[in-house]
Amino acid sequence: MNPILAVGSVAFDTIINPFGEANRIVGGSATYFSIAASFFTDVRLVAVVGEDFADRGDQLFGGRRVDLAGLQTVPGETFRWKGEYGFDLNNRETIYTKLNVFEQFHPAIPEAYRSSPIVFLGNIHPQLQLEVLDQVSAPRLVAADTMNLWIETTHDELREVLKRVDVLIINDSEARELSHEANLVKAARAIKAMGPKTVVIKRGEHGVLMTRADDGEFFAAPAMPLEEVFDPTGAGDTFAGGFVGSLAACSQVNDAAMARAIIYGSTLASFAVEDFGLDRLLTLTQDEIRDRFGCFKRLTHFEID
Amino acid sequence: MNPILAVGSVAFDTIINPFGEANRIVGGSATYFSIAASFFTDVRLVAVVGEDFADRGDQLFGGRRVDLAGLQTVPGETFRWKGEYGFDLNNRETIYTKLNVFEQFHPAIPEAYRSSPIVFLGNIHPQLQLEVLDQVSAPRLVAADTMNLWIETTHDELREVLKRVDVLIINDSEARELSHEANLVKAARAIKAMGPKTVVIKRGEHGVLMTRADDGEFFAAPAMPLEEVFDPTGAGDTFAGGFVGSLAACSQVNDAAMARAIIYGSTLASFAVEDFGLDRLLTLTQDEIRDRFGCFKRLTHFEID
C-alpha cells in the first residue's frame, strides 16, 4: 500500500443550483481528491486553511485515511468560492473566488512526507506544483491536474511541470487549449510529447479518454448513465482521487492497472454528483464502490463472437 | 443466416467540406445501410431511383450481397441532397433537398421478400414505414430509424411505428425531442415505454448508448478515437447497417449479441468517416473489420482486480 502526498486547495464553497443552495460547505480540489483516494490508500494532505476553518478538518477527515499533519492553519480566512449552475449542469457561473489565505500559500512538505511514493499535484499555480516536486525524493508516480487559467497565464511554468509528471489529468477543453489541437486524439498525443507518460482527458458526461503506453493507442470509458445529476462540483477532483488512489493500491502500474483506475475514478465521480458537494462521498461505502465498478463492467463489456 | 429487408432512400449527394467537394455521388440512407449490412448477411434493398440513376446500382452493389429486385426505377430524377460541412464536422448545412422521384414513392415489397426475418425501416415518412410493416409477415426483428422532421410533423404516425418495432435507432437530439427529456437515460426509458424493446441512441463522436433487456440498465460504447474525420455523411446509416447486419448473422438475439452489434455498427461507422461518402466502405475488407473490432475491445476492456 503506497501512501499519496496530495497538495491542493481546501475551501469553503457556496453552491447554487436549480434544486437548492448549499452555503459555506467544505470543498476544494484537495478535499474531494483526498476523500475519494482514502477509500483506497492513506492520503497525506498538504493545504492551507484560515482560522475560520476551526475543527472542520477533524470533523470531515476524522475516521478516514487522511493524515492532516500537512494542513496548515494560518491567520485569515479560508479560500472561498461561490458558483451557480443552471438547469444545464454542464455550465456554471463563478460568482466569486476569494483566495484569502491561499494567496500567500507555499506548500511546506513535512519531513515524513517527502519520501511518499505517489504524489498528486492538485490544480494550483504551476510554480507551487514545482515547489512540491523540489521537496520530494524520487516518487514512483507523480500525477497532476491543471486548468485554463494556468494554461493562459503561466504557460512556461506549466511546461516545466509537464516535464516532471507521469500522468496529467485534464479536461477536454483544457486539453484543446494546451495543445492547440481541436481533435482530442491529436491533443492527447501533443500533450504526451510535452512530458507526461500518460494523458487522461476528462470529458464530463461523455466519459474519459486515456493514452496507453503499450501500443500508442487509447483506453476510453463512458460516464455511468445517470438519471439524476444533482451537483457536479468536485466531480473532476473526485475522479482524480479514485484514479490515483486505485493506482496507489496496485503493486504494479501497467496499462491494465491504469484502465481499472479510470473505472474507479469514474465510479467515485458518479457518486459525487448525486448530492451537494461532498455529501454523497461522506456516506459512501466500499460495498457501493464495488457494486458500481461491476455496473461499469456490465455497461461496457462485450465478447468477440 | 437471416436476410434483411431494407427500405429507405437512394440518392445523389453533393458534399462540400473544408477538404474538397464530392459531386453527385451515390448516397442515401438505404445505400449506406445496405453496403454496411452486406458485410454480414444478404440484404434485400427496396427503394426508388430515377432514370438518371442508369446502371449505378449494378456498379455499386454488384459483387456484394445486395439484391436489387426491389429497387424501382421510375421516370424522373433521383432524390438529390447537397450539404456543406464547416471545420467542425459535427455541424452541416443542407443547401438543398430535392425529393424528385421519392415524392411519389410507396414501397412495394416483392413477394419473395415478404417473409424476410429481419426488417430495417430507414429514415423515411412513418406512413411509408407502416406500409412496409403491413406487407411483411411476422419478421423476427424490426429495426427503424427516424429523424426530427418526422418527430415534428408526423408525430401520431411515428407513435404507431414505435408500437411495431423491436429496435429504434435514433440520435441524441432526436431522442430528447421525441421524449421531451433532456437527460438521455430518462429519454431512452421514455422511448422504450412507447414500444421498442431496445432503444439505441447515437451520440456521434461520443459513442452509443443502448437500453438492455435483461436488467433495465444500459450498454455504452465510446466512438473509436480518430485522428482524422474526413466526412461524417452516412455514418449513422452505416452504423445501423453494421448493427442490424451483425444481429442478422446471430442465431440468437440476446443482450450479448446486441452489445456486439453496437460494436460492429461503431466499427463500420468509424471506417465510413475516413473518406468522402461511400468511398471507404467500397474498399473495406472483412479483415479490416475484424481488426478494428479488436481495437474496440482493447479500447474499452478492463478486468476487475
Coordinates of C-alpha atoms in Angstrom, one line a residue:
Chain A
M1 CA 0.0 0.0 0.0
N2 CA 1.5 3.3 -1.1
P3 CA 0.5 6.5 0.6
I4 CA -0.3 9.5 -1.6
L5 CA 1.0 13.0 -0.9
A6 CA -1.8 15.3 -2.1
V7 CA -1.3 19.1 -2.4
G8 CA -4.1 21.4 -3.4
S9 CA -6.9 23.7 -2.2
V10 CA -9.3 23.3 0.8
A11 CA -12.1 25.8 0.6
F12 CA -15.5 26.9 1.7
D13 CA -17.9 26.7 -1.3
T14 CA -21.3 28.1 -1.8
I15 CA -23.2 26.3 -4.5
I16 CA -26.5 27.4 -6.0
N17 CA -28.3 25.1 -8.4
P18 CA -31.9 24.7 -9.6
F19 CA -32.6 22.3 -6.8
G20 CA -31.4 24.4 -3.9
E21 CA -28.4 26.1 -2.3
A22 CA -25.5 24.8 -0.1
N23 CA -23.9 27.6 1.9
R24 CA -20.3 27.6 3.0
I25 CA -19.7 23.9 2.8
V26 CA -16.2 22.5 2.8
G27 CA -14.9 22.0 -0.7
G28 CA -11.6 22.5 -2.6
S29 CA -9.8 20.2 -5.0
A30 CA -7.6 18.6 -2.4
T31 CA -10.6 17.8 -0.2
Y32 CA -12.5 15.9 -2.9
F33 CA -9.3 14.2 -4.0
S34 CA -8.3 13.1 -0.5
I35 CA -11.7 11.7 0.5
A36 CA -12.0 9.8 -2.8
A37 CA -8.4 8.5 -2.6
S38 CA -8.8 7.5 1.0
F39 CA -11.1 4.6 0.0
F40 CA -8.0 3.0 -1.5
T41 CA -5.0 4.1 0.5
D42 CA -3.5 6.6 3.0
V43 CA -3.5 10.2 2.0
R44 CA -1.2 12.9 3.3
L45 CA -3.0 16.2 2.7
V46 CA -1.0 19.4 2.3
A47 CA -3.0 22.5 2.1
V48 CA -3.8 25.8 3.9
V49 CA -6.9 27.0 5.7
G50 CA -7.7 30.1 7.7
E51 CA -8.7 30.3 11.4
D52 CA -12.3 30.2 10.4
F53 CA -11.9 26.6 9.4
A54 CA -11.8 25.7 13.1
D55 CA -12.2 22.0 13.6
R56 CA -13.8 21.3 10.3
G57 CA -10.8 19.3 9.2
D58 CA -11.2 16.8 12.1
Q59 CA -14.9 16.6 11.5
L60 CA -14.5 15.8 7.8
F61 CA -11.5 13.6 7.7
G62 CA -11.7 12.0 11.2
G63 CA -12.0 8.3 10.9
R64 CA -10.8 8.4 7.3
R65 CA -7.3 7.5 6.0
V66 CA -6.3 11.2 5.6
D67 CA -3.4 12.5 7.6
L68 CA -3.7 16.2 8.4
A69 CA -0.1 16.9 9.6
G70 CA 0.4 19.0 6.5
L71 CA -2.8 21.0 6.8
Q72 CA -1.5 24.5 7.8
T73 CA -3.8 26.8 9.7
V74 CA -2.8 30.5 9.3
P75 CA -4.4 33.8 10.3
G76 CA -7.1 35.0 8.0
E77 CA -10.0 33.4 6.1
T78 CA -10.1 30.2 4.2
F79 CA -10.3 30.2 0.4
R80 CA -13.9 30.8 -0.7
W81 CA -15.7 30.0 -3.9
K82 CA -19.3 30.7 -4.9
G83 CA -20.8 29.3 -8.1
E84 CA -24.2 28.9 -9.7
Y85 CA -25.5 26.2 -12.0
G86 CA -28.4 26.5 -14.4
F87 CA -30.6 23.6 -15.5
D88 CA -27.8 22.5 -17.8
L89 CA -25.4 21.3 -15.1
N90 CA -22.6 21.3 -17.6
N91 CA -22.2 25.0 -17.4
R92 CA -21.7 27.0 -14.2
E93 CA -21.0 30.7 -13.4
T94 CA -18.5 31.6 -10.8
I95 CA -19.9 34.4 -8.7
Y96 CA -16.7 34.9 -6.8
T97 CA -13.4 33.4 -6.0
K98 CA -11.7 34.8 -2.8
L99 CA -8.2 33.3 -2.5
N100 CA -7.8 34.6 1.1
V101 CA -5.1 32.6 2.9
F102 CA -4.4 30.7 -0.3
E103 CA -2.8 33.9 -1.8
Q104 CA 0.3 33.5 0.3
F105 CA 0.4 29.7 0.3
H106 CA 3.6 27.9 -0.2
P107 CA 3.4 24.2 0.3
A108 CA 5.7 23.0 3.1
I109 CA 6.0 19.3 2.8
P110 CA 6.5 17.7 6.3
E111 CA 9.8 15.7 6.5
A112 CA 7.9 12.5 7.0
Y113 CA 6.0 13.0 3.7
R114 CA 9.0 13.7 1.4
S115 CA 9.5 10.1 0.5
S116 CA 5.9 9.5 -0.4
P117 CA 5.8 7.0 -3.3
I118 CA 2.8 8.7 -5.0
V119 CA 2.4 12.5 -5.4
F120 CA -0.7 14.3 -6.6
L121 CA -0.4 17.9 -7.6
G122 CA -3.9 19.4 -7.4
N123 CA -4.9 22.3 -9.6
I124 CA -2.8 25.1 -8.1
H125 CA -0.2 27.6 -9.6
P126 CA 2.4 25.6 -11.5
Q127 CA 5.1 27.4 -9.5
L128 CA 3.7 25.8 -6.4
Q129 CA 3.5 22.4 -8.1
L130 CA 7.2 22.8 -8.9
E131 CA 7.9 23.7 -5.3
V132 CA 6.3 20.4 -4.2
L133 CA 8.4 18.4 -6.7
D134 CA 11.5 20.1 -5.4
Q135 CA 10.8 18.8 -1.9
V136 CA 10.0 15.2 -2.6
S137 CA 12.5 12.4 -3.3
A138 CA 12.0 10.1 -6.3
P139 CA 8.3 9.3 -6.1
R140 CA 7.2 6.3 -8.1
L141 CA 4.4 8.2 -9.7
V142 CA 3.5 11.9 -10.0
A143 CA 0.0 12.9 -11.2
A144 CA -1.1 16.4 -11.8
D145 CA -4.1 18.5 -12.6
T146 CA -4.2 22.0 -14.1
M147 CA -6.8 24.4 -15.6
N148 CA -7.3 27.0 -18.3
L149 CA -6.1 29.9 -16.0
W150 CA -2.6 28.4 -15.7
I151 CA -2.5 27.4 -19.4
E152 CA -3.2 31.0 -20.3
T153 CA -1.2 32.9 -17.7
T154 CA 1.7 30.7 -16.6
H155 CA 2.4 28.7 -19.7
D156 CA 6.2 28.3 -19.3
E157 CA 6.0 27.2 -15.6
L158 CA 3.3 24.7 -16.6
R159 CA 5.5 23.3 -19.4
E160 CA 8.2 22.7 -16.7
V161 CA 5.7 20.8 -14.6
L162 CA 4.7 18.7 -17.5
K163 CA 8.3 17.6 -18.0
R164 CA 8.3 16.2 -14.4
V165 CA 4.9 14.4 -14.2
D166 CA 4.0 10.9 -15.1
V167 CA 0.2 11.5 -15.5
L168 CA -1.6 14.7 -16.5
I169 CA -5.3 14.7 -15.7
I170 CA -7.1 17.4 -17.7
N171 CA -10.5 18.2 -19.1
D172 CA -11.3 18.2 -22.8
S173 CA -11.4 22.0 -23.4
E174 CA -8.2 22.4 -21.4
A175 CA -6.5 19.7 -23.5
R176 CA -7.5 21.5 -26.7
E177 CA -6.3 24.8 -25.3
L178 CA -3.0 23.5 -24.1
S179 CA -2.2 21.6 -27.4
H180 CA -3.8 24.0 -29.9
E181 CA -5.5 20.9 -31.4
A182 CA -9.3 20.7 -31.8
N183 CA -9.1 16.9 -32.3
L184 CA -8.8 15.1 -28.9
V185 CA -6.6 12.3 -30.2
K186 CA -4.1 14.8 -31.6
A187 CA -4.4 16.9 -28.4
A188 CA -3.6 13.9 -26.2
R189 CA -0.6 12.9 -28.4
A190 CA 0.7 16.5 -28.4
I191 CA 0.4 16.8 -24.6
K192 CA 2.2 13.4 -24.2
A193 CA 5.0 14.8 -26.3
M194 CA 5.3 17.6 -23.6
G195 CA 6.4 15.1 -21.0
P196 CA 3.7 13.1 -19.3
K197 CA 3.8 9.3 -20.0
T198 CA 0.0 9.2 -19.7
V199 CA -2.6 11.8 -20.5
V200 CA -6.1 11.4 -19.1
I201 CA -8.7 13.6 -20.7
K202 CA -11.9 14.1 -18.7
R203 CA -15.0 14.6 -20.9
G204 CA -17.6 15.1 -18.3
E205 CA -20.8 13.3 -19.1
H206 CA -19.1 11.8 -22.2
G207 CA -16.5 9.9 -20.1
V208 CA -12.8 9.7 -20.2
L209 CA -10.1 9.1 -22.8
M210 CA -6.6 8.0 -21.8
T211 CA -3.4 7.4 -23.8
R212 CA -2.0 3.9 -23.3
A213 CA 1.7 3.1 -23.0
D214 CA 2.0 -0.3 -24.6
D215 CA 0.7 0.4 -28.2
G216 CA 0.3 4.2 -28.6
E217 CA -3.5 3.7 -28.6
F218 CA -6.2 4.7 -26.2
F219 CA -8.4 3.5 -23.4
A220 CA -11.9 5.0 -23.3
A221 CA -14.7 4.8 -20.8
P222 CA -18.2 6.2 -20.9
A223 CA -19.6 8.0 -17.9
M224 CA -22.1 6.0 -15.9
P225 CA -25.5 6.9 -17.4
L226 CA -27.3 8.6 -14.5
E227 CA -30.9 9.6 -14.4
E228 CA -30.3 12.4 -12.0
V229 CA -27.2 14.6 -11.7
F230 CA -27.6 16.8 -8.7
D231 CA -24.3 18.7 -8.3
P232 CA -21.2 18.2 -10.5
T233 CA -19.0 20.3 -8.1
G234 CA -15.8 18.4 -7.4
A235 CA -16.5 15.6 -9.8
G236 CA -13.2 16.0 -11.6
D237 CA -11.2 16.1 -8.4
T238 CA -13.1 13.1 -7.1
F239 CA -12.3 11.3 -10.4
A240 CA -8.6 12.1 -9.8
G241 CA -8.9 10.8 -6.2
G242 CA -10.4 7.5 -7.3
F243 CA -7.9 7.2 -10.2
V244 CA -4.7 7.9 -8.3
G245 CA -6.0 6.1 -5.2
S246 CA -6.7 2.9 -7.1
L247 CA -3.2 3.1 -8.8
A248 CA -1.6 3.6 -5.4
A249 CA -3.2 0.4 -4.2
C250 CA -1.6 -1.6 -7.1
S251 CA 1.7 -3.4 -6.8
Q252 CA 2.4 -2.7 -10.4
V253 CA 1.3 0.3 -12.6
N254 CA 0.8 -1.1 -16.1
D255 CA -1.9 -0.5 -18.7
A256 CA -4.3 -2.9 -17.1
A257 CA -4.0 -1.1 -13.7
M258 CA -4.4 2.3 -15.5
A259 CA -7.6 1.1 -17.2
R260 CA -9.0 -0.1 -13.9
A261 CA -8.0 3.2 -12.3
I262 CA -10.0 5.1 -14.9
I263 CA -13.1 3.0 -13.9
Y264 CA -12.5 3.5 -10.2
G265 CA -12.2 7.3 -10.8
S266 CA -15.4 7.2 -12.9
T267 CA -17.1 5.2 -10.2
L268 CA -16.2 7.7 -7.4
A269 CA -17.2 10.6 -9.6
S270 CA -20.5 9.0 -10.5
F271 CA -21.4 9.0 -6.8
A272 CA -20.1 12.5 -6.1
V273 CA -22.6 14.2 -8.4
E274 CA -25.6 12.6 -6.7
D275 CA -25.7 15.2 -3.9
F276 CA -24.4 18.6 -2.9
G277 CA -20.7 18.9 -2.6
L278 CA -19.1 16.1 -0.5
D279 CA -22.3 14.8 0.9
R280 CA -22.6 11.6 -1.1
L281 CA -18.9 10.8 -0.7
L282 CA -19.3 11.1 3.1
T283 CA -21.8 8.3 3.3
L284 CA -20.2 6.1 0.5
T285 CA -19.2 2.5 1.4
Q286 CA -16.7 0.1 -0.1
D287 CA -19.6 -2.2 -1.0
E288 CA -21.2 0.6 -3.0
I289 CA -17.9 1.2 -4.8
R290 CA -17.5 -2.5 -5.6
D291 CA -21.1 -2.7 -6.9
R292 CA -20.8 0.3 -9.2
F293 CA -17.5 -0.9 -10.5
G294 CA -19.3 -4.1 -11.5
C295 CA -22.0 -1.9 -13.2
F296 CA -19.3 -0.3 -15.3
K297 CA -18.2 -3.7 -16.4
R298 CA -21.7 -4.7 -17.5
L299 CA -22.1 -1.2 -19.1
T300 CA -19.1 -1.6 -21.3
H301 CA -18.1 -5.2 -21.8
F302 CA -18.8 -7.4 -24.9
E303 CA -17.3 -10.6 -26.2
I304 CA -15.8 -11.3 -29.6
D305 CA -18.0 -13.9 -31.3
Chain B
M1 CA -28.0 -16.5 -41.9
N2 CA -31.0 -14.2 -42.0
P3 CA -31.5 -11.9 -44.9
I4 CA -32.5 -8.3 -44.2
L5 CA -35.3 -6.4 -45.9
A6 CA -34.1 -2.7 -46.0
V7 CA -36.3 0.1 -47.1
G8 CA -35.1 3.7 -47.4
S9 CA -33.6 6.3 -49.7
V10 CA -31.1 6.0 -52.5
A11 CA -29.8 9.4 -53.6
F12 CA -27.3 11.5 -55.4
D13 CA -25.4 13.6 -52.9
T14 CA -23.1 16.6 -53.3
I15 CA -20.9 17.1 -50.3
I16 CA -18.7 20.1 -49.7
N17 CA -16.3 20.1 -46.8
P18 CA -13.1 22.0 -45.9
F19 CA -11.0 19.3 -47.7
G20 CA -12.8 19.3 -51.0
E21 CA -16.1 18.5 -52.8
A22 CA -17.7 15.3 -54.0
N23 CA -20.2 16.0 -56.7
R24 CA -23.3 13.9 -57.4
I25 CA -22.0 10.7 -55.7
V26 CA -24.4 7.9 -54.8
G27 CA -25.7 8.3 -51.2
G28 CA -29.0 7.9 -49.3
S29 CA -29.7 6.1 -46.1
A30 CA -30.6 2.7 -47.6
T31 CA -27.4 2.7 -49.7
Y32 CA -25.1 3.2 -46.7
F33 CA -27.2 0.8 -44.6
S34 CA -27.1 -1.9 -47.3
I35 CA -23.4 -1.8 -48.1
A36 CA -22.5 -1.9 -44.4
A37 CA -25.0 -4.8 -43.6
S38 CA -23.8 -6.7 -46.7
F39 CA -20.6 -7.5 -44.9
F40 CA -22.6 -9.7 -42.5
T41 CA -25.6 -11.1 -44.5
D42 CA -27.8 -10.8 -47.6
V43 CA -29.7 -7.5 -48.0
R44 CA -32.8 -7.0 -50.0
L45 CA -32.9 -3.4 -50.9
V46 CA -36.3 -1.6 -51.5
A47 CA -36.0 2.0 -52.8
V48 CA -36.7 4.2 -55.8
V49 CA -34.4 5.9 -58.2
G50 CA -35.0 7.9 -61.4
E51 CA -33.9 7.1 -64.9
D52 CA -30.8 9.3 -64.4
F53 CA -29.5 6.6 -62.0
A54 CA -28.8 4.4 -65.0
D55 CA -26.6 1.4 -64.1
R56 CA -25.2 2.9 -61.0
G57 CA -27.0 0.3 -58.9
D58 CA -25.2 -2.6 -60.6
Q59 CA -21.8 -0.7 -60.4
L60 CA -22.2 -0.1 -56.7
F61 CA -23.8 -3.2 -55.4
G62 CA -22.5 -5.7 -58.0
G63 CA -20.5 -8.4 -56.3
R64 CA -22.0 -7.5 -52.9
R65 CA -24.6 -9.3 -51.0
V66 CA -27.3 -6.8 -52.0
D67 CA -30.3 -7.9 -54.0
L68 CA -31.8 -5.2 -56.2
A69 CA -35.1 -6.8 -57.2
G70 CA -36.9 -4.2 -55.1
L71 CA -35.0 -1.2 -56.5
Q72 CA -37.7 0.5 -58.6
T73 CA -36.6 2.8 -61.5
V74 CA -39.3 5.3 -62.4
P75 CA -39.4 8.3 -64.9
G76 CA -37.8 11.4 -63.4
E77 CA -34.8 12.3 -61.4
T78 CA -33.3 10.5 -58.4
F79 CA -33.6 12.1 -54.9
R80 CA -30.8 14.7 -54.6
W81 CA -29.2 16.2 -51.5
K82 CA -26.5 18.8 -51.2
G83 CA -24.8 19.7 -47.9
E84 CA -21.8 21.6 -46.7
Y85 CA -19.7 21.0 -43.6
G86 CA -17.5 23.5 -41.8
F87 CA -14.3 22.7 -39.9
D88 CA -16.4 21.5 -37.1
L89 CA -17.7 18.3 -38.9
N90 CA -20.4 17.9 -36.3
N91 CA -22.5 20.5 -37.9
R92 CA -23.6 20.7 -41.5
E93 CA -25.8 22.9 -43.6
T94 CA -28.3 21.4 -46.0
I95 CA -28.1 23.5 -49.2
Y96 CA -31.0 21.7 -50.9
T97 CA -33.1 18.5 -50.7
K98 CA -34.9 17.6 -53.9
L99 CA -37.2 14.6 -53.3
N100 CA -37.8 14.2 -57.0
V101 CA -39.0 10.5 -57.6
F102 CA -39.0 9.9 -53.9
E103 CA -42.0 12.3 -53.5
Q104 CA -44.4 9.7 -55.0
F105 CA -42.6 6.6 -53.6
H106 CA -44.6 3.9 -52.0
P107 CA -42.6 0.8 -51.0
A108 CA -43.8 -2.3 -53.0
I109 CA -42.3 -5.3 -51.3
P110 CA -41.6 -8.1 -53.8
E111 CA -43.5 -11.3 -52.9
A112 CA -40.2 -13.1 -52.2
Y113 CA -39.1 -10.5 -49.7
R114 CA -42.3 -10.6 -47.5
S115 CA -41.1 -13.3 -45.2
S116 CA -37.7 -11.7 -44.6
P117 CA -36.8 -12.5 -41.0
I118 CA -35.2 -9.1 -40.4
V119 CA -36.6 -5.7 -41.5
F120 CA -34.9 -2.4 -41.4
L121 CA -37.1 0.7 -41.9
G122 CA -34.8 3.5 -42.9
N123 CA -35.4 7.2 -42.1
I124 CA -38.5 7.7 -44.3
H125 CA -42.0 9.0 -43.7
P126 CA -43.6 7.0 -40.9
Q127 CA -46.6 6.3 -43.1
L128 CA -44.3 4.5 -45.6
Q129 CA -42.7 2.6 -42.7
L130 CA -46.2 1.4 -41.7
E131 CA -46.9 0.4 -45.3
V132 CA -43.8 -1.8 -45.2
L133 CA -44.8 -3.4 -41.9
D134 CA -48.3 -4.1 -43.4
Q135 CA -46.7 -6.1 -46.3
V136 CA -44.4 -8.3 -44.3
S137 CA -45.3 -11.4 -42.3
A138 CA -44.0 -11.9 -38.8
P139 CA -40.4 -10.8 -39.0
R140 CA -38.2 -11.9 -36.1
L141 CA -36.7 -8.4 -35.7
V142 CA -37.8 -5.0 -36.9
A143 CA -35.4 -2.1 -36.5
A144 CA -36.2 1.5 -37.5
D145 CA -34.6 4.9 -37.8
T146 CA -36.3 8.3 -37.8
M147 CA -35.5 12.0 -37.7
N148 CA -36.5 15.3 -36.3
L149 CA -38.7 16.1 -39.3
W150 CA -41.0 13.2 -38.6
I151 CA -41.0 13.8 -34.8
E152 CA -42.2 17.3 -35.5
T153 CA -44.6 16.8 -38.4
T154 CA -46.0 13.2 -38.2
H155 CA -46.0 12.5 -34.5
D156 CA -49.0 10.3 -34.5
E157 CA -47.9 8.1 -37.3
L158 CA -44.4 7.8 -35.8
R159 CA -46.0 6.7 -32.5
E160 CA -47.8 3.9 -34.4
V161 CA -44.5 2.8 -35.9
L162 CA -42.9 2.7 -32.5
K163 CA -45.5 0.3 -31.3
R164 CA -44.5 -2.1 -34.0
V165 CA -40.7 -2.0 -33.9
D166 CA -38.3 -4.0 -31.8
V167 CA -35.3 -1.6 -32.0
L168 CA -35.4 2.1 -32.6
I169 CA -32.1 3.7 -33.7
I170 CA -32.1 7.4 -33.1
N171 CA -29.6 10.2 -32.4
D172 CA -29.3 12.0 -29.1
S173 CA -31.0 15.3 -30.1
E174 CA -33.9 13.3 -31.7
A175 CA -34.2 11.2 -28.6
R176 CA -34.5 14.3 -26.5
E177 CA -37.1 15.8 -28.8
L178 CA -39.2 12.7 -29.1
S179 CA -39.3 12.1 -25.3
H180 CA -39.2 15.7 -24.1
E181 CA -36.5 14.6 -21.7
A182 CA -33.1 16.4 -21.6
N183 CA -31.5 13.6 -19.7
L184 CA -30.6 10.7 -22.1
V185 CA -31.3 8.0 -19.5
K186 CA -34.8 9.3 -19.0
A187 CA -35.2 9.9 -22.7
A188 CA -34.2 6.2 -23.5
R189 CA -36.6 4.9 -20.9
A190 CA -39.4 7.1 -22.1
I191 CA -39.0 6.0 -25.7
K192 CA -38.8 2.4 -24.6
A193 CA -42.2 2.9 -23.0
M194 CA -43.6 3.9 -26.4
G195 CA -43.0 0.4 -27.7
P196 CA -39.4 -0.6 -28.8
K197 CA -37.9 -3.3 -26.8
T198 CA -34.5 -1.7 -27.4
V199 CA -33.6 1.9 -27.8
V200 CA -30.2 2.7 -29.4
I201 CA -29.1 6.3 -29.1
K202 CA -26.3 7.5 -31.4
R203 CA -24.1 10.2 -29.9
G204 CA -21.8 10.9 -32.8
E205 CA -18.2 11.3 -31.6
H206 CA -19.4 10.4 -28.1
G207 CA -20.4 6.9 -29.0
V208 CA -23.6 5.0 -28.4
L209 CA -26.0 4.3 -25.5
M210 CA -28.3 1.3 -25.7
T211 CA -31.0 0.1 -23.3
R212 CA -30.6 -3.5 -22.2
A213 CA -33.4 -6.0 -21.8
D214 CA -32.1 -8.2 -19.0
D215 CA -31.7 -5.8 -16.2
G216 CA -33.2 -2.4 -17.3
E217 CA -29.7 -1.0 -17.4
F218 CA -27.5 0.2 -20.3
F219 CA -24.8 -0.7 -22.7
A220 CA -22.4 2.1 -23.7
A221 CA -19.6 2.3 -26.2
P222 CA -17.3 5.2 -27.0
A223 CA -16.7 6.1 -30.6
M224 CA -13.3 4.9 -31.9
P225 CA -10.9 7.8 -31.2
L226 CA -9.9 9.0 -34.7
E227 CA -7.1 11.5 -35.6
E228 CA -8.8 12.5 -38.8
V229 CA -12.5 12.5 -39.5
F230 CA -13.0 13.3 -43.2
D231 CA -16.7 13.1 -44.0
P232 CA -19.4 12.1 -41.5
T233 CA -22.1 11.8 -44.2
G234 CA -23.9 8.4 -43.8
A235 CA -22.1 7.5 -40.6
G236 CA -25.4 7.0 -38.8
D237 CA -26.8 4.8 -41.6
T238 CA -23.6 2.8 -41.8
F239 CA -23.8 2.3 -38.0
A240 CA -27.3 0.9 -38.4
G241 CA -26.1 -1.4 -41.2
G242 CA -23.3 -2.8 -39.1
F243 CA -25.6 -3.1 -36.1
V244 CA -28.6 -4.8 -37.8
G245 CA -26.2 -6.8 -40.1
S246 CA -24.4 -8.3 -37.2
L247 CA -27.7 -9.1 -35.4
A248 CA -29.0 -10.8 -38.5
A249 CA -25.9 -13.1 -38.6
C250 CA -26.6 -14.2 -35.0
S251 CA -28.6 -17.4 -34.3
Q252 CA -29.9 -15.8 -31.1
V253 CA -30.6 -12.1 -30.4
N254 CA -29.8 -11.6 -26.7
D255 CA -28.1 -8.8 -24.8
A256 CA -24.6 -10.2 -25.6
A257 CA -25.4 -10.2 -29.3
M258 CA -26.9 -6.7 -29.1
A259 CA -23.7 -5.4 -27.4
R260 CA -21.5 -7.0 -30.1
A261 CA -23.8 -5.4 -32.7
I262 CA -23.3 -2.0 -31.2
I263 CA -19.5 -2.5 -31.6
Y264 CA -19.9 -3.8 -35.2
G265 CA -22.0 -0.8 -36.0
S266 CA -19.4 1.5 -34.4
T267 CA -16.7 -0.3 -36.3
L268 CA -18.3 0.2 -39.7
A269 CA -19.1 3.8 -38.9
S270 CA -15.5 4.5 -37.9
F271 CA -14.4 3.5 -41.4
A272 CA -17.2 5.4 -43.2
V273 CA -16.0 8.8 -41.9
E274 CA -12.5 8.3 -43.3
D275 CA -13.3 9.3 -46.9
F276 CA -16.0 11.0 -48.9
G277 CA -19.4 9.3 -49.0
L278 CA -19.2 5.6 -49.6
D279 CA -15.6 5.6 -50.8
R280 CA -14.1 3.9 -47.7
L281 CA -16.8 1.3 -47.4
L282 CA -16.3 0.3 -51.0
T283 CA -12.7 -0.8 -50.3
L284 CA -13.3 -2.2 -46.9
T285 CA -12.4 -5.8 -46.2
Q286 CA -13.5 -8.4 -43.6
D287 CA -10.0 -8.5 -42.2
E288 CA -10.1 -4.7 -41.6
I289 CA -13.5 -5.1 -39.8
R290 CA -12.1 -7.9 -37.6
D291 CA -9.0 -5.9 -36.7
R292 CA -10.9 -2.8 -35.8
F293 CA -13.4 -4.8 -33.7
G294 CA -10.4 -6.0 -31.8
C295 CA -9.2 -2.4 -31.4
F296 CA -12.6 -1.6 -29.8
K297 CA -12.1 -4.4 -27.3
R298 CA -8.7 -3.1 -26.3
L299 CA -10.1 0.4 -26.2
T300 CA -12.8 -0.4 -23.7
H301 CA -11.9 -3.5 -21.8
F302 CA -10.7 -3.8 -18.2
E303 CA -10.6 -6.5 -15.6
I304 CA -11.8 -6.5 -12.1
D305 CA -8.9 -6.8 -9.7

